[in-house]
Amino acid sequence: DLRMSRGLGDVYKRQGMLYYIGEYGVLYQMKPDGTQKNQVMKVETGNGDIRLALHRGYAYVLRRDEQITGAQTNNILTVQRYVIGDEESKTEIFRQEAEGGIISSKWIFHANTMYLLMENKEGPTITKNGFYRFDLANGTMETLREEENPAWRLRDIMASSDSFTLSERNEAEGMYRVSRYAYETGEWTELFQIAEPELSSMLSIMENGYILYKYYYYFEGTPPTYKFL
């Protein structure tokens, strides 16, 4: 399976077909050349960002909604599960609220497990991050790692067959850190750290390595610089 970004959410490639959520919450299916486009079902999308994942016959929709109460805007993050093709089968399997803050999140599916990686933000400040393992069979959740006012902020993630790899940024120290989590053992391993003081930078994870680049040049009309690690 392959997931790509799109305006309203993700484009998910599965068994030679592309799936994406379009306007009005319609989940579409089509071939990569644009032919054989069909409406699969309709899902609830709310008023914020959405993500899509297809896993073991289910469609998972991650929603981040805004709810205004008085002068305060709260963020609500939910994960809903549907049997693919059956919009009446919706089940909410996860929900978290942040009063006055913004929740950002990433997720990974492996076997019968969903891994959620979340950050709570107040403006540009990360107030909390957490890494959670959710058992899709029995609905239980385990905290893998959680930290208040964390020094490291999640920048990128890449999943493989036996683990997932994280790229994190420490702004105060001007450092990047790359770590790996093994599914079978549940162990974290720090792979390396590298200094990069430039704030407008990114360390992206690829299948065969890493790319460290500065992207502020782009806004000045100059192509960004790249370093392959």
JSON list of C-alpha atoms in Angstrom, two decimals:
[
{"chain": "A", "resi": 1, "resn": "ASP", "atom": "CA", "xyz": [0.00, 0.00, 0.00]},
{"chain": "A", "resi": 2, "resn": "LEU", "atom": "CA", "xyz": [1.15, 3.55, -0.76]},
{"chain": "A", "resi": 3, "resn": "ARG", "atom": "CA", "xyz": [-0.15, 6.79, 0.74]},
{"chain": "A", "resi": 4, "resn": "MET", "atom": "CA", "xyz": [0.28, 10.21, -0.91]},
{"chain": "A", "resi": 5, "resn": "SER", "atom": "CA", "xyz": [-0.84, 13.72, 0.05]},
{"chain": "A", "resi": 6, "resn": "ARG", "atom": "CA", "xyz": [-3.76, 15.50, -1.61]},
{"chain": "A", "resi": 7, "resn": "GLY", "atom": "CA", "xyz": [-5.78, 18.66, -1.03]},
{"chain": "A", "resi": 8, "resn": "LEU", "atom": "CA", "xyz": [-8.59, 17.14, 1.04]},
{"chain": "A", "resi": 9, "resn": "GLY", "atom": "CA", "xyz": [-6.60, 14.34, 2.58]},
{"chain": "A", "resi": 10, "resn": "ASP", "atom": "CA", "xyz": [-4.61, 11.32, 1.43]},
{"chain": "A", "resi": 11, "resn": "VAL", "atom": "CA", "xyz": [-4.52, 9.38, -1.80]},
{"chain": "A", "resi": 12, "resn": "TYR", "atom": "CA", "xyz": [-4.13, 5.71, -0.95]},
{"chain": "A", "resi": 13, "resn": "LYS", "atom": "CA", "xyz": [-2.90, 3.17, -3.49]},
{"chain": "A", "resi": 14, "resn": "ARG", "atom": "CA", "xyz": [-4.15, -0.37, -2.88]},
{"chain": "A", "resi": 15, "resn": "GLN", "atom": "CA", "xyz": [-4.19, -3.37, -5.21]},
{"chain": "A", "resi": 16, "resn": "GLY", "atom": "CA", "xyz": [-3.57, -1.20, -8.27]},
{"chain": "A", "resi": 17, "resn": "MET", "atom": "CA", "xyz": [-6.35, 1.30, -7.48]},
{"chain": "A", "resi": 18, "resn": "LEU", "atom": "CA", "xyz": [-6.26, 4.80, -6.01]},
{"chain": "A", "resi": 19, "resn": "TYR", "atom": "CA", "xyz": [-8.60, 5.75, -3.18]},
{"chain": "A", "resi": 20, "resn": "TYR", "atom": "CA", "xyz": [-9.24, 9.27, -1.91]},
{"chain": "A", "resi": 21, "resn": "ILE", "atom": "CA", "xyz": [-11.87, 11.31, -0.09]},
{"chain": "A", "resi": 22, "resn": "GLY", "atom": "CA", "xyz": [-13.35, 14.02, -2.28]},
{"chain": "A", "resi": 23, "resn": "GLU", "atom": "CA", "xyz": [-15.87, 16.76, -1.66]},
{"chain": "A", "resi": 24, "resn": "TYR", "atom": "CA", "xyz": [-18.84, 16.03, 0.60]},
{"chain": "A", "resi": 25, "resn": "GLY", "atom": "CA", "xyz": [-16.99, 13.11, 2.16]},
{"chain": "A", "resi": 26, "resn": "VAL", "atom": "CA", "xyz": [-17.26, 10.76, -0.81]},
{"chain": "A", "resi": 27, "resn": "LEU", "atom": "CA", "xyz": [-14.63, 8.00, -0.93]},
{"chain": "A", "resi": 28, "resn": "TYR", "atom": "CA", "xyz": [-13.64, 7.42, -4.55]},
{"chain": "A", "resi": 29, "resn": "GLN", "atom": "CA", "xyz": [-11.83, 4.58, -6.26]},
{"chain": "A", "resi": 30, "resn": "MET", "atom": "CA", "xyz": [-10.10, 4.81, -9.64]},
{"chain": "A", "resi": 31, "resn": "LYS", "atom": "CA", "xyz": [-7.17, 3.55, -11.68]},
{"chain": "A", "resi": 32, "resn": "PRO", "atom": "CA", "xyz": [-3.94, 5.62, -11.67]},
{"chain": "A", "resi": 33, "resn": "ASP", "atom": "CA", "xyz": [-4.73, 6.86, -15.22]},
{"chain": "A", "resi": 34, "resn": "GLY", "atom": "CA", "xyz": [-8.07, 8.28, -14.04]},
{"chain": "A", "resi": 35, "resn": "THR", "atom": "CA", "xyz": [-10.30, 5.63, -15.58]},
{"chain": "A", "resi": 36, "resn": "GLN", "atom": "CA", "xyz": [-12.87, 3.40, -13.83]},
{"chain": "A", "resi": 37, "resn": "LYS", "atom": "CA", "xyz": [-13.68, 6.08, -11.24]},
{"chain": "A", "resi": 38, "resn": "ASN", "atom": "CA", "xyz": [-16.36, 4.93, -8.82]},
{"chain": "A", "resi": 39, "resn": "GLN", "atom": "CA", "xyz": [-17.97, 6.14, -5.62]},
{"chain": "A", "resi": 40, "resn": "VAL", "atom": "CA", "xyz": [-17.23, 3.57, -2.91]},
{"chain": "A", "resi": 41, "resn": "MET", "atom": "CA", "xyz": [-19.09, 5.13, 0.01]},
{"chain": "A", "resi": 42, "resn": "LYS", "atom": "CA", "xyz": [-19.56, 8.32, 1.99]},
{"chain": "A", "resi": 43, "resn": "VAL", "atom": "CA", "xyz": [-17.69, 9.06, 5.22]},
{"chain": "A", "resi": 44, "resn": "GLU", "atom": "CA", "xyz": [-17.97, 11.79, 7.83]},
{"chain": "A", "resi": 45, "resn": "THR", "atom": "CA", "xyz": [-15.29, 14.46, 7.39]},
{"chain": "A", "resi": 46, "resn": "GLY", "atom": "CA", "xyz": [-16.11, 17.20, 9.94]},
{"chain": "A", "resi": 47, "resn": "ASN", "atom": "CA", "xyz": [-14.72, 20.73, 9.60]},
{"chain": "A", "resi": 48, "resn": "GLY", "atom": "CA", "xyz": [-10.95, 20.19, 9.82]},
{"chain": "A", "resi": 49, "resn": "ASP", "atom": "CA", "xyz": [-8.13, 18.09, 8.40]},
{"chain": "A", "resi": 50, "resn": "ILE", "atom": "CA", "xyz": [-8.69, 14.46, 7.47]},
{"chain": "A", "resi": 51, "resn": "ARG", "atom": "CA", "xyz": [-6.49, 11.45, 6.81]},
{"chain": "A", "resi": 52, "resn": "LEU", "atom": "CA", "xyz": [-7.34, 8.15, 5.10]},
{"chain": "A", "resi": 53, "resn": "ALA", "atom": "CA", "xyz": [-5.97, 4.64, 5.55]},
{"chain": "A", "resi": 54, "resn": "LEU", "atom": "CA", "xyz": [-7.16, 1.30, 4.17]},
{"chain": "A", "resi": 55, "resn": "HIS", "atom": "CA", "xyz": [-6.21, -1.75, 6.19]},
{"chain": "A", "resi": 56, "resn": "ARG", "atom": "CA", "xyz": [-7.50, -5.34, 6.24]},
{"chain": "A", "resi": 57, "resn": "GLY", "atom": "CA", "xyz": [-10.87, -4.58, 4.66]},
{"chain": "A", "resi": 58, "resn": "TYR", "atom": "CA", "xyz": [-11.53, -1.40, 6.64]},
{"chain": "A", "resi": 59, "resn": "ALA", "atom": "CA", "xyz": [-11.34, 2.30, 5.83]},
{"chain": "A", "resi": 60, "resn": "TYR", "atom": "CA", "xyz": [-9.95, 4.43, 8.66]},
{"chain": "A", "resi": 61, "resn": "VAL", "atom": "CA", "xyz": [-10.63, 8.17, 8.73]},
{"chain": "A", "resi": 62, "resn": "LEU", "atom": "CA", "xyz": [-8.68, 10.41, 11.10]},
{"chain": "A", "resi": 63, "resn": "ARG", "atom": "CA", "xyz": [-10.44, 13.73, 11.68]},
{"chain": "A", "resi": 64, "resn": "ARG", "atom": "CA", "xyz": [-9.29, 16.91, 13.40]},
{"chain": "A", "resi": 65, "resn": "ASP", "atom": "CA", "xyz": [-12.31, 19.12, 14.07]},
{"chain": "A", "resi": 66, "resn": "GLU", "atom": "CA", "xyz": [-12.59, 22.57, 15.60]},
{"chain": "A", "resi": 67, "resn": "GLN", "atom": "CA", "xyz": [-15.24, 23.33, 18.21]},
{"chain": "A", "resi": 68, "resn": "ILE", "atom": "CA", "xyz": [-15.78, 26.93, 19.37]},
{"chain": "A", "resi": 69, "resn": "THR", "atom": "CA", "xyz": [-17.06, 27.44, 22.90]},
{"chain": "A", "resi": 70, "resn": "GLY", "atom": "CA", "xyz": [-17.34, 31.10, 23.85]},
{"chain": "A", "resi": 71, "resn": "ALA", "atom": "CA", "xyz": [-13.98, 32.69, 23.05]},
{"chain": "A", "resi": 72, "resn": "GLN", "atom": "CA", "xyz": [-12.09, 29.40, 23.06]},
{"chain": "A", "resi": 73, "resn": "THR", "atom": "CA", "xyz": [-11.44, 27.09, 20.12]},
{"chain": "A", "resi": 74, "resn": "ASN", "atom": "CA", "xyz": [-10.96, 23.43, 21.01]},
{"chain": "A", "resi": 75, "resn": "ASN", "atom": "CA", "xyz": [-9.57, 20.71, 18.78]},
{"chain": "A", "resi": 76, "resn": "ILE", "atom": "CA", "xyz": [-11.05, 17.23, 18.70]},
{"chain": "A", "resi": 77, "resn": "LEU", "atom": "CA", "xyz": [-9.16, 14.36, 17.09]},
{"chain": "A", "resi": 78, "resn": "THR", "atom": "CA", "xyz": [-11.12, 11.19, 16.27]},
{"chain": "A", "resi": 79, "resn": "VAL", "atom": "CA", "xyz": [-10.44, 7.97, 14.38]},
{"chain": "A", "resi": 80, "resn": "GLN", "atom": "CA", "xyz": [-13.43, 6.32, 12.71]},
{"chain": "A", "resi": 81, "resn": "ARG", "atom": "CA", "xyz": [-13.53, 2.87, 11.16]},
{"chain": "A", "resi": 82, "resn": "TYR", "atom": "CA", "xyz": [-15.77, 1.68, 8.32]},
{"chain": "A", "resi": 83, "resn": "VAL", "atom": "CA", "xyz": [-16.14, -1.62, 6.53]},
{"chain": "A", "resi": 84, "resn": "ILE", "atom": "CA", "xyz": [-15.09, -0.64, 3.01]},
{"chain": "A", "resi": 85, "resn": "GLY", "atom": "CA", "xyz": [-18.26, -0.05, 1.01]},
{"chain": "A", "resi": 86, "resn": "ASP", "atom": "CA", "xyz": [-20.59, 0.12, 4.03]},
{"chain": "A", "resi": 87, "resn": "GLU", "atom": "CA", "xyz": [-21.07, 3.68, 5.27]},
{"chain": "A", "resi": 88, "resn": "GLU", "atom": "CA", "xyz": [-23.54, 2.51, 7.95]},
{"chain": "A", "resi": 89, "resn": "SER", "atom": "CA", "xyz": [-20.78, 0.52, 9.67]},
{"chain": "A", "resi": 90, "resn": "LYS", "atom": "CA", "xyz": [-19.06, 3.59, 11.18]},
{"chain": "A", "resi": 91, "resn": "THR", "atom": "CA", "xyz": [-17.43, 3.05, 14.58]},
{"chain": "A", "resi": 92, "resn": "GLU", "atom": "CA", "xyz": [-15.48, 5.67, 16.52]},
{"chain": "A", "resi": 93, "resn": "ILE", "atom": "CA", "xyz": [-12.45, 3.86, 17.92]},
{"chain": "A", "resi": 94, "resn": "PHE", "atom": "CA", "xyz": [-10.44, 6.80, 19.28]},
{"chain": "A", "resi": 95, "resn": "ARG", "atom": "CA", "xyz": [-11.14, 10.32, 20.53]},
{"chain": "A", "resi": 96, "resn": "GLN", "atom": "CA", "xyz": [-8.99, 13.02, 22.17]},
{"chain": "A", "resi": 97, "resn": "GLU", "atom": "CA", "xyz": [-9.70, 16.69, 22.88]},
{"chain": "A", "resi": 98, "resn": "ALA", "atom": "CA", "xyz": [-7.31, 19.61, 23.40]},
{"chain": "A", "resi": 99, "resn": "GLU", "atom": "CA", "xyz": [-8.70, 22.72, 25.05]},
{"chain": "A", "resi": 100, "resn": "GLY", "atom": "CA", "xyz": [-7.44, 25.79, 23.24]},
{"chain": "A", "resi": 101, "resn": "GLY", "atom": "CA", "xyz": [-4.68, 23.85, 21.48]},
{"chain": "A", "resi": 102, "resn": "ILE", "atom": "CA", "xyz": [-4.11, 22.10, 18.19]},
{"chain": "A", "resi": 103, "resn": "ILE", "atom": "CA", "xyz": [-3.56, 18.37, 17.87]},
{"chain": "A", "resi": 104, "resn": "SER", "atom": "CA", "xyz": [-1.36, 17.18, 15.02]},
{"chain": "A", "resi": 105, "resn": "SER", "atom": "CA", "xyz": [-0.98, 13.49, 14.35]},
{"chain": "A", "resi": 106, "resn": "LYS", "atom": "CA", "xyz": [0.49, 10.73, 12.24]},
{"chain": "A", "resi": 107, "resn": "TRP", "atom": "CA", "xyz": [-0.44, 7.06, 12.16]},
{"chain": "A", "resi": 108, "resn": "ILE", "atom": "CA", "xyz": [0.89, 3.69, 11.05]},
{"chain": "A", "resi": 109, "resn": "PHE", "atom": "CA", "xyz": [-0.89, 0.36, 10.62]},
{"chain": "A", "resi": 110, "resn": "HIS", "atom": "CA", "xyz": [0.86, -2.95, 11.11]},
{"chain": "A", "resi": 111, "resn": "ALA", "atom": "CA", "xyz": [-0.86, -6.34, 11.42]},
{"chain": "A", "resi": 112, "resn": "ASN", "atom": "CA", "xyz": [-3.73, -5.81, 13.88]},
{"chain": "A", "resi": 113, "resn": "THR", "atom": "CA", "xyz": [-2.27, -2.65, 15.39]},
{"chain": "A", "resi": 114, "resn": "MET", "atom": "CA", "xyz": [-2.58, 1.07, 14.81]},
{"chain": "A", "resi": 115, "resn": "TYR", "atom": "CA", "xyz": [0.25, 3.30, 16.04]},
{"chain": "A", "resi": 116, "resn": "LEU", "atom": "CA", "xyz": [-0.74, 6.91, 16.76]},
{"chain": "A", "resi": 117, "resn": "LEU", "atom": "CA", "xyz": [1.84, 9.68, 17.10]},
{"chain": "A", "resi": 118, "resn": "MET", "atom": "CA", "xyz": [0.36, 12.92, 18.39]},
{"chain": "A", "resi": 119, "resn": "GLU", "atom": "CA", "xyz": [1.49, 16.41, 19.33]},
{"chain": "A", "resi": 120, "resn": "ASN", "atom": "CA", "xyz": [-0.53, 19.00, 21.27]},
{"chain": "A", "resi": 121, "resn": "LYS", "atom": "CA", "xyz": [0.35, 22.58, 20.37]},
{"chain": "A", "resi": 122, "resn": "GLU", "atom": "CA", "xyz": [-0.37, 26.01, 21.82]},
{"chain": "A", "resi": 123, "resn": "GLY", "atom": "CA", "xyz": [0.60, 28.30, 18.95]},
{"chain": "A", "resi": 124, "resn": "PRO", "atom": "CA", "xyz": [4.12, 27.27, 17.85]},
{"chain": "A", "resi": 125, "resn": "THR", "atom": "CA", "xyz": [4.88, 25.56, 21.19]},
{"chain": "A", "resi": 126, "resn": "ILE", "atom": "CA", "xyz": [4.58, 21.79, 21.59]},
{"chain": "A", "resi": 127, "resn": "THR", "atom": "CA", "xyz": [3.01, 21.20, 25.01]},
{"chain": "A", "resi": 128, "resn": "LYS", "atom": "CA", "xyz": [2.84, 17.39, 24.83]},
{"chain": "A", "resi": 129, "resn": "ASN", "atom": "CA", "xyz": [3.67, 14.52, 22.54]},
{"chain": "A", "resi": 130, "resn": "GLY", "atom": "CA", "xyz": [2.73, 10.89, 22.73]},
{"chain": "A", "resi": 131, "resn": "PHE", "atom": "CA", "xyz": [3.25, 7.61, 20.92]},
{"chain": "A", "resi": 132, "resn": "TYR", "atom": "CA", "xyz": [0.44, 5.10, 21.40]},
{"chain": "A", "resi": 133, "resn": "ARG", "atom": "CA", "xyz": [-0.27, 1.52, 20.32]},
{"chain": "A", "resi": 134, "resn": "PHE", "atom": "CA", "xyz": [-3.94, 0.70, 19.67]},
{"chain": "A", "resi": 135, "resn": "ASP", "atom": "CA", "xyz": [-5.10, -2.92, 19.41]},
{"chain": "A", "resi": 136, "resn": "LEU", "atom": "CA", "xyz": [-7.67, -2.97, 16.59]},
{"chain": "A", "resi": 137, "resn": "ALA", "atom": "CA", "xyz": [-9.13, -6.29, 17.75]},
{"chain": "A", "resi": 138, "resn": "ASN", "atom": "CA", "xyz": [-10.00, -5.53, 21.37]},
{"chain": "A", "resi": 139, "resn": "GLY", "atom": "CA", "xyz": [-9.90, -1.72, 21.40]},
{"chain": "A", "resi": 140, "resn": "THR", "atom": "CA", "xyz": [-7.21, -1.35, 24.07]},
{"chain": "A", "resi": 141, "resn": "MET", "atom": "CA", "xyz": [-4.50, 1.32, 23.91]},
{"chain": "A", "resi": 142, "resn": "GLU", "atom": "CA", "xyz": [-1.00, 1.29, 25.37]},
{"chain": "A", "resi": 143, "resn": "THR", "atom": "CA", "xyz": [1.25, 4.32, 25.84]},
{"chain": "A", "resi": 144, "resn": "LEU", "atom": "CA", "xyz": [4.66, 3.72, 24.30]},
{"chain": "A", "resi": 145, "resn": "ARG", "atom": "CA", "xyz": [6.11, 7.13, 25.08]},
{"chain": "A", "resi": 146, "resn": "GLU", "atom": "CA", "xyz": [4.65, 10.37, 26.40]},
{"chain": "A", "resi": 147, "resn": "GLU", "atom": "CA", "xyz": [6.24, 13.67, 27.40]},
{"chain": "A", "resi": 148, "resn": "GLU", "atom": "CA", "xyz": [5.10, 17.08, 28.61]},
{"chain": "A", "resi": 149, "resn": "ASN", "atom": "CA", "xyz": [6.79, 20.14, 27.03]},
{"chain": "A", "resi": 150, "resn": "PRO", "atom": "CA", "xyz": [9.03, 17.90, 24.90]},
{"chain": "A", "resi": 151, "resn": "ALA", "atom": "CA", "xyz": [12.37, 19.11, 23.58]},
{"chain": "A", "resi": 152, "resn": "TRP", "atom": "CA", "xyz": [12.07, 16.96, 20.44]},
{"chain": "A", "resi": 153, "resn": "ARG", "atom": "CA", "xyz": [9.39, 17.51, 17.80]},
{"chain": "A", "resi": 154, "resn": "LEU", "atom": "CA", "xyz": [8.31, 14.93, 15.22]},
{"chain": "A", "resi": 155, "resn": "ARG", "atom": "CA", "xyz": [9.29, 15.84, 11.65]},
{"chain": "A", "resi": 156, "resn": "ASP", "atom": "CA", "xyz": [8.97, 12.67, 9.55]},
{"chain": "A", "resi": 157, "resn": "ILE", "atom": "CA", "xyz": [8.06, 8.99, 9.79]},
{"chain": "A", "resi": 158, "resn": "MET", "atom": "CA", "xyz": [8.60, 5.93, 7.59]},
{"chain": "A", "resi": 159, "resn": "ALA", "atom": "CA", "xyz": [7.15, 2.46, 8.14]},
{"chain": "A", "resi": 160, "resn": "SER", "atom": "CA", "xyz": [8.71, -0.83, 7.08]},
{"chain": "A", "resi": 161, "resn": "SER", "atom": "CA", "xyz": [7.70, -4.47, 7.51]},
{"chain": "A", "resi": 162, "resn": "ASP", "atom": "CA", "xyz": [9.32, -4.84, 10.94]},
{"chain": "A", "resi": 163, "resn": "SER", "atom": "CA", "xyz": [9.56, -1.30, 12.35]},
{"chain": "A", "resi": 164, "resn": "PHE", "atom": "CA", "xyz": [8.95, 2.39, 11.88]},
{"chain": "A", "resi": 165, "resn": "THR", "atom": "CA", "xyz": [11.56, 5.15, 11.85]},
{"chain": "A", "resi": 166, "resn": "LEU", "atom": "CA", "xyz": [11.15, 8.66, 13.23]},
{"chain": "A", "resi": 167, "resn": "SER", "atom": "CA", "xyz": [12.91, 11.91, 12.43]},
{"chain": "A", "resi": 168, "resn": "GLU", "atom": "CA", "xyz": [12.70, 14.45, 15.28]},
{"chain": "A", "resi": 169, "resn": "ARG", "atom": "CA", "xyz": [13.94, 18.02, 15.68]},
{"chain": "A", "resi": 170, "resn": "ASN", "atom": "CA", "xyz": [15.31, 19.79, 18.77]},
{"chain": "A", "resi": 171, "resn": "GLU", "atom": "CA", "xyz": [15.04, 23.49, 17.95]},
{"chain": "A", "resi": 172, "resn": "ALA", "atom": "CA", "xyz": [16.90, 24.71, 21.05]},
{"chain": "A", "resi": 173, "resn": "GLU", "atom": "CA", "xyz": [19.97, 22.58, 20.29]},
{"chain": "A", "resi": 174, "resn": "GLY", "atom": "CA", "xyz": [19.76, 22.74, 16.49]},
{"chain": "A", "resi": 175, "resn": "MET", "atom": "CA", "xyz": [19.80, 18.93, 16.24]},
{"chain": "A", "resi": 176, "resn": "TYR", "atom": "CA", "xyz": [17.98, 16.16, 14.42]},
{"chain": "A", "resi": 177, "resn": "ARG", "atom": "CA", "xyz": [17.53, 12.69, 15.90]},
{"chain": "A", "resi": 178, "resn": "VAL", "atom": "CA", "xyz": [16.55, 9.50, 14.05]},
{"chain": "A", "resi": 179, "resn": "SER", "atom": "CA", "xyz": [15.13, 6.58, 16.04]},
{"chain": "A", "resi": 180, "resn": "ARG", "atom": "CA", "xyz": [13.56, 3.25, 15.21]},
{"chain": "A", "resi": 181, "resn": "TYR", "atom": "CA", "xyz": [10.75, 1.33, 16.93]},
{"chain": "A", "resi": 182, "resn": "ALA", "atom": "CA", "xyz": [10.67, -2.47, 16.44]},
{"chain": "A", "resi": 183, "resn": "TYR", "atom": "CA", "xyz": [7.16, -3.96, 16.28]},
{"chain": "A", "resi": 184, "resn": "GLU", "atom": "CA", "xyz": [8.10, -7.39, 17.63]},
{"chain": "A", "resi": 185, "resn": "THR", "atom": "CA", "xyz": [10.24, -6.37, 20.61]},
{"chain": "A", "resi": 186, "resn": "GLY", "atom": "CA", "xyz": [8.68, -2.97, 21.36]},
{"chain": "A", "resi": 187, "resn": "GLU", "atom": "CA", "xyz": [12.17, -1.48, 21.70]},
{"chain": "A", "resi": 188, "resn": "TRP", "atom": "CA", "xyz": [13.32, 2.02, 20.69]},
{"chain": "A", "resi": 189, "resn": "THR", "atom": "CA", "xyz": [16.79, 2.36, 19.14]},
{"chain": "A", "resi": 190, "resn": "GLU", "atom": "CA", "xyz": [18.45, 5.71, 18.48]},
{"chain": "A", "resi": 191, "resn": "LEU", "atom": "CA", "xyz": [20.21, 5.45, 15.11]},
{"chain": "A", "resi": 192, "resn": "PHE", "atom": "CA", "xyz": [22.03, 8.81, 14.97]},
{"chain": "A", "resi": 193, "resn": "GLN", "atom": "CA", "xyz": [21.92, 12.54, 15.66]},
{"chain": "A", "resi": 194, "resn": "ILE", "atom": "CA", "xyz": [23.09, 15.30, 13.34]},
{"chain": "A", "resi": 195, "resn": "ALA", "atom": "CA", "xyz": [23.51, 19.06, 13.86]},
{"chain": "A", "resi": 196, "resn": "GLU", "atom": "CA", "xyz": [21.62, 21.52, 11.66]},
{"chain": "A", "resi": 197, "resn": "PRO", "atom": "CA", "xyz": [21.10, 25.00, 13.19]},
{"chain": "A", "resi": 198, "resn": "GLU", "atom": "CA", "xyz": [18.91, 26.29, 10.34]},
{"chain": "A", "resi": 199, "resn": "LEU", "atom": "CA", "xyz": [15.28, 26.43, 11.55]},
{"chain": "A", "resi": 200, "resn": "SER", "atom": "CA", "xyz": [13.87, 26.16, 8.01]},
{"chain": "A", "resi": 201, "resn": "SER", "atom": "CA", "xyz": [15.25, 22.68, 7.47]},
{"chain": "A", "resi": 202, "resn": "MET", "atom": "CA", "xyz": [13.94, 19.14, 7.27]},
{"chain": "A", "resi": 203, "resn": "LEU", "atom": "CA", "xyz": [15.35, 15.64, 7.67]},
{"chain": "A", "resi": 204, "resn": "SER", "atom": "CA", "xyz": [13.23, 13.31, 5.55]},
{"chain": "A", "resi": 205, "resn": "ILE", "atom": "CA", "xyz": [13.33, 9.52, 5.68]},
{"chain": "A", "resi": 206, "resn": "MET", "atom": "CA", "xyz": [13.57, 7.50, 2.46]},
{"chain": "A", "resi": 207, "resn": "GLU", "atom": "CA", "xyz": [13.58, 3.76, 1.87]},
{"chain": "A", "resi": 208, "resn": "ASN", "atom": "CA", "xyz": [17.33, 3.71, 1.27]},
{"chain": "A", "resi": 209, "resn": "GLY", "atom": "CA", "xyz": [18.56, 6.62, 3.39]},
{"chain": "A", "resi": 210, "resn": "TYR", "atom": "CA", "xyz": [17.87, 10.15, 4.57]},
{"chain": "A", "resi": 211, "resn": "ILE", "atom": "CA", "xyz": [17.81, 13.66, 3.06]},
{"chain": "A", "resi": 212, "resn": "LEU", "atom": "CA", "xyz": [18.66, 16.77, 5.06]},
{"chain": "A", "resi": 213, "resn": "TYR", "atom": "CA", "xyz": [17.66, 19.96, 3.29]},
{"chain": "A", "resi": 214, "resn": "LYS", "atom": "CA", "xyz": [17.12, 23.67, 3.86]},
{"chain": "A", "resi": 215, "resn": "TYR", "atom": "CA", "xyz": [13.93, 24.91, 2.29]},
{"chain": "A", "resi": 216, "resn": "TYR", "atom": "CA", "xyz": [13.96, 28.63, 3.11]},
{"chain": "A", "resi": 217, "resn": "TYR", "atom": "CA", "xyz": [15.89, 29.24, -0.15]},
{"chain": "A", "resi": 218, "resn": "TYR", "atom": "CA", "xyz": [12.73, 28.26, -2.01]},
{"chain": "A", "resi": 219, "resn": "PHE", "atom": "CA", "xyz": [10.93, 31.36, -0.77]},
{"chain": "A", "resi": 220, "resn": "GLU", "atom": "CA", "xyz": [13.82, 33.50, -1.98]},
{"chain": "A", "resi": 221, "resn": "GLY", "atom": "CA", "xyz": [13.59, 32.03, -5.48]},
{"chain": "A", "resi": 222, "resn": "THR", "atom": "CA", "xyz": [16.61, 29.72, -5.07]},
{"chain": "A", "resi": 223, "resn": "PRO", "atom": "CA", "xyz": [16.35, 25.90, -5.13]},
{"chain": "A", "resi": 224, "resn": "PRO", "atom": "CA", "xyz": [16.88, 24.28, -1.70]},
{"chain": "A", "resi": 225, "resn": "THR", "atom": "CA", "xyz": [20.15, 22.56, -0.82]},
{"chain": "A", "resi": 226, "resn": "TYR", "atom": "CA", "xyz": [20.18, 18.81, -0.18]},
{"chain": "A", "resi": 227, "resn": "LYS", "atom": "CA", "xyz": [22.49, 16.51, 1.74]},
{"chain": "A", "resi": 228, "resn": "PHE", "atom": "CA", "xyz": [22.09, 12.74, 1.40]},
{"chain": "A", "resi": 229, "resn": "LEU", "atom": "CA", "xyz": [22.90, 10.75, 4.56]}
]
